[in-house]
Steps between C-alpha positions, in 0.01 A plus 500: 500500500381614143138558465267430216610133427462413142206238541424539124801616328810316408814702412752400215860601523611428133858485438474430123292358236473145487566329181375144491655296772823658512627659814468873481826680438556787750589820370836667625307746672291250711829301594661816605216579727479141642877531581423835629244346770774249593738790554241675718481201739885477522478854621412362816866466556489856656304331792708165475883592463730208443697564805214417740401125525132415512266250617215397283153434668149396391611335191185311363444152589191382312432375149413827303723557195476877514619508859792284434587713191521782765727295700735429217484875409594564872799279437613650188479836663729408771748342252482815254567726811776272633340460842615244772196312605561379868165299518166445375148398650165479399209587761485131584861473622549873591417503851847394603650822332264719723708384795830562362713817555639645171790738458347839402701483172274215402192609274187294530340465152116400508356311201308691208147421378138585527451384871571855676174548677221293685397266197786259593544542886765230542751700300405834648526366862851373423622829363360690802670254724834550301462883530436488877798261541761706341479867575882548451539357157404627152159328359435526151179358368547411128224613234153449635136565421284635795160372584341587816133434524507648848626867481538536889736188478688651228562818674605327816739292315652831356532636830695205634726501198573887493647441853763268353810735458615304180209348327444540134207383297513446138157517312441364132215731405406862547177425693681328754800748518266791543330331805816410653688816438253692704629310809862399430583824280836430337539152633245393247626417136373414181665217280373245264442131578793273552372262220677764272836399666456169276485670182741331245567238772400141481263360443358828336806570271443156328124515522494815303621355181245216512188542287151429642143413380164613610398687832519390852246602771697511827262547775548522885307300729576642833373785734620771262305388211236750407268241353566134529475321163222242461728183447175290479393680187832532332753263680744511201485862430700617816845447639658584843831438622407213719453292181882497417578290825540122499434281798885460545508895534236499761670230700832691462325814621329328797850382616665826447222674706530262781878556521439871522291469807739263660788756398309757721546281803867350419796651680673538188374586168412198268628521127160540356517823268691347235253215397223743546673738256545204259123424513416847462720532179332184354171642567581854322667314220194264444277793537676711237528203267129469517435869426734440213270265339257785420535821294266684735422500868193637651543496880375676823814390673771786520765278441326307234530825321831589589655147397308550177671812421849366595432213260389757228143375505194709373321564835151583619453568870205496713443667837530293839285580827780725640558731198855428490544395135332821372692718736818330387436545126405861552826573681739311283348363183230721363738699262677197359518568124184348326321475838106498458207464711198267383185371628503121481266317718469472873732421777410121533 
């Protein structure tokens, strides 16, 4: 992945000058640019024509607002492209799909995100199983960031995937794209993140008109964190997505996850996706509402940054362990009108 992680530098994407506590008004040029990013995602229609039904696999089944934002972005993409979705499954209930025979006209769509590689092996193993199980179907991997710590593992993966006659891998930054294109050639593509499909959609359209106050420090607390924050020293100064969930949310999630595992063993599919999507929608709405309380968001989460841009917030971004945020900004956001880079503390 990208080298030279910014351990001491924080980068700032400045959309406009903040005046008091008002929401920064976007210039028409910036709004046009954000709509253009959405249009570039919709260009994936060349890989996903409306006359070919799809199966959507590896949707996220965990309480991460950024990943759930991607899930809603994927559904918005399918709707905008007029696609007929025959079925959906996460990696927790997707094994049953591996045993099915699908008509060659069906396209398998694998979820987007930042888990392409060996950092999150469960998702990668499931993708590998899907590629092996469906040699006669088109497979489209939605925009991903690449991170393989093991170069040999990466090259072995690319050799296997290159053998599939109709596999198409979409990357969301030039660094990832360059590495993959060396192996897949013209079956590697570059496109923005699926979150851009939600521009001017609820809850972002409504939130963009809401003023905020002060600054929010959104800090990741997982394996992708470059530096974990010292919460004992500053327990009230950091926020992460997990803090928006209630005990009732966690109970509902535990139930849905158990049903997904049961679905993998049931003779017929259980009606579990709709309640999970409703939970995802509530989580993304709640996350957006929390971001709207602030005029500025300072985050090392890629989707903390992207959701804040969709909400017209002033954004400071910090690098994550994999370098995906910096690579994404360099690819799509560095030349936004008024953009600037600044030194502002450490990554913690």
